Amino acid sequence: QVQLVESGGGLVQAGGSLRLSCVASGTIFSINAMGWYRQAPGKQRELVAVETISGSTNYADSVKGRFTISRDNAGNTVYLQMNSLKPEDTAVYYCNADIQPWRGPKVYDYWGQGTQVTVSS
């Protein structure tokens, strides 16, 4: 059993900052990648940022230069530092992880419960 627990969402004015955190716990052999997605009302869920086990990162064009993804040394916590927030960043943000629960080829996709980020103009 694997759980992803997010924290750090909230209400902020445009131009402000927030930091999201996500901790993975449970039966974990390896975490191949961790990242963040978001879903605004009436829109599809979209990738925000992802970091692989090798340390490579990928960002949505809309957040490049404003958001930074990082992981702790243990590799089971991922952060999303969000600066210069805009009203269009308002969404539910979901943590995602590709995890090998045990040694072997199987990799499973896990999601957190989501945390609301609201940016007021």
Short mmCIF file of C-alpha atoms in Angstrom, two decimals:
data_model
loop_
_atom_site.label_atom_id
_atom_site.label_comp_id
_atom_site.label_asym_id
_atom_site.label_seq_id
_atom_site.Cartn_x
_atom_site.Cartn_y
_atom_site.Cartn_z
CA GLN A 1 0.00 0.00 0.00
CA VAL A 2 1.37 3.37 -1.06
CA GLN A 3 0.04 6.76 -0.05
CA LEU A 4 0.82 10.22 -1.36
CA VAL A 5 -0.12 13.04 1.00
CA GLU A 6 -0.04 16.63 -0.20
CA SER A 7 0.05 19.83 1.80
CA GLY A 8 0.66 23.52 1.29
CA GLY A 9 -2.25 24.70 -0.82
CA GLY A 10 -4.27 27.78 0.00
CA LEU A 11 -5.38 31.22 -1.04
CA VAL A 12 -2.84 33.78 -2.20
CA GLN A 13 -2.91 37.08 -4.05
CA ALA A 14 -1.56 37.39 -7.56
CA GLY A 15 2.21 37.78 -7.49
CA GLY A 16 2.50 35.79 -4.29
CA SER A 17 4.14 32.44 -3.57
CA LEU A 18 3.17 29.04 -2.23
CA ARG A 19 5.09 25.82 -1.67
CA LEU A 20 3.41 22.46 -2.08
CA SER A 21 4.76 19.30 -0.50
CA CYS A 22 3.98 15.65 -1.17
CA VAL A 23 5.22 12.73 0.90
CA ALA A 24 5.16 9.15 -0.36
CA SER A 25 4.87 6.41 2.24
CA GLY A 26 4.17 2.70 2.42
CA THR A 27 5.70 -0.23 0.58
CA ILE A 28 8.27 1.45 -1.67
CA PHE A 29 11.33 -0.08 -3.30
CA SER A 30 12.02 2.77 -5.71
CA ILE A 31 10.36 5.96 -6.87
CA ASN A 32 11.09 6.47 -10.55
CA ALA A 33 9.50 9.87 -10.91
CA MET A 34 7.47 12.33 -8.88
CA GLY A 35 5.57 15.29 -10.15
CA TRP A 36 2.63 17.63 -10.01
CA TYR A 37 -0.47 17.93 -12.14
CA ARG A 38 -3.32 20.40 -11.87
CA GLN A 39 -6.94 20.54 -12.87
CA ALA A 40 -8.92 23.75 -13.13
CA PRO A 41 -12.75 23.72 -13.20
CA GLY A 42 -14.02 22.59 -16.58
CA LYS A 43 -10.54 21.73 -17.84
CA GLN A 44 -8.52 18.56 -18.26
CA ARG A 45 -5.81 17.59 -15.80
CA GLU A 46 -2.46 18.83 -17.06
CA LEU A 47 1.18 18.27 -16.21
CA VAL A 48 2.79 21.07 -14.20
CA ALA A 49 6.23 19.65 -13.44
CA VAL A 50 7.96 16.31 -13.01
CA GLU A 51 11.35 15.17 -11.72
CA THR A 52 12.76 11.75 -12.55
CA ILE A 53 15.01 9.56 -10.42
CA SER A 54 17.99 10.82 -12.45
CA GLY A 55 17.17 14.40 -11.51
CA SER A 56 15.94 15.57 -14.88
CA THR A 57 12.97 17.91 -14.82
CA ASN A 58 10.20 18.89 -17.18
CA TYR A 59 7.85 21.85 -16.84
CA ALA A 60 4.71 23.04 -18.54
CA ASP A 61 5.48 26.09 -20.67
CA SER A 62 2.99 28.12 -18.65
CA VAL A 63 4.98 27.73 -15.43
CA LYS A 64 8.58 27.81 -16.66
CA GLY A 65 10.61 30.41 -14.81
CA ARG A 66 8.00 30.70 -12.04
CA PHE A 67 7.69 27.19 -10.57
CA THR A 68 10.48 24.93 -9.33
CA ILE A 69 10.18 21.24 -8.56
CA SER A 70 12.58 19.53 -6.18
CA ARG A 71 12.91 16.35 -4.12
CA ASP A 72 14.47 15.69 -0.75
CA ASN A 73 17.61 13.58 -0.35
CA ALA A 74 15.64 10.50 0.64
CA GLY A 75 13.67 10.89 -2.58
CA ASN A 76 10.24 10.28 -1.12
CA THR A 77 9.18 13.92 -0.81
CA VAL A 78 8.58 16.26 -3.71
CA TYR A 79 8.11 20.00 -3.49
CA LEU A 80 6.68 22.56 -5.85
CA GLN A 81 7.78 26.12 -5.20
CA MET A 82 5.36 28.42 -6.96
CA ASN A 83 6.34 32.07 -7.38
CA SER A 84 4.74 34.97 -9.24
CA LEU A 85 1.39 33.21 -9.06
CA LYS A 86 -1.34 34.23 -11.48
CA PRO A 87 -5.12 33.81 -11.26
CA GLU A 88 -4.87 31.27 -14.09
CA ASP A 89 -2.79 29.06 -11.79
CA THR A 90 -5.93 28.45 -9.73
CA ALA A 91 -6.62 24.72 -9.71
CA VAL A 92 -6.54 21.56 -7.66
CA TYR A 93 -2.94 20.37 -7.64
CA TYR A 94 -2.29 16.63 -7.55
CA CYS A 95 0.89 14.83 -6.64
CA ASN A 96 1.82 11.90 -8.87
CA ALA A 97 4.47 9.22 -8.52
CA ASP A 98 5.68 6.23 -10.52
CA ILE A 99 6.65 3.68 -7.89
CA GLN A 100 8.11 0.21 -7.75
CA PRO A 101 6.61 -1.23 -4.55
CA TRP A 102 9.12 -4.08 -4.60
CA ARG A 103 12.17 -5.23 -6.61
CA GLY A 104 11.12 -6.19 -10.12
CA PRO A 105 9.78 -4.72 -13.37
CA LYS A 106 6.37 -3.58 -12.18
CA VAL A 107 5.86 0.17 -11.83
CA TYR A 108 2.59 1.61 -10.61
CA ASP A 109 1.12 5.07 -10.94
CA TYR A 110 -0.12 6.69 -7.74
CA TRP A 111 -2.02 9.92 -7.07
CA GLY A 112 -2.53 12.12 -4.05
CA GLN A 113 -5.90 13.43 -3.00
CA GLY A 114 -5.26 16.92 -4.34
CA THR A 115 -4.78 20.32 -2.72
CA GLN A 116 -6.58 23.50 -3.74
CA VAL A 117 -4.57 26.51 -4.88
CA THR A 118 -6.54 29.72 -5.37
CA VAL A 119 -4.90 32.88 -6.70
CA SER A 120 -6.94 36.06 -6.37
CA SER A 121 -6.50 39.00 -8.71
#
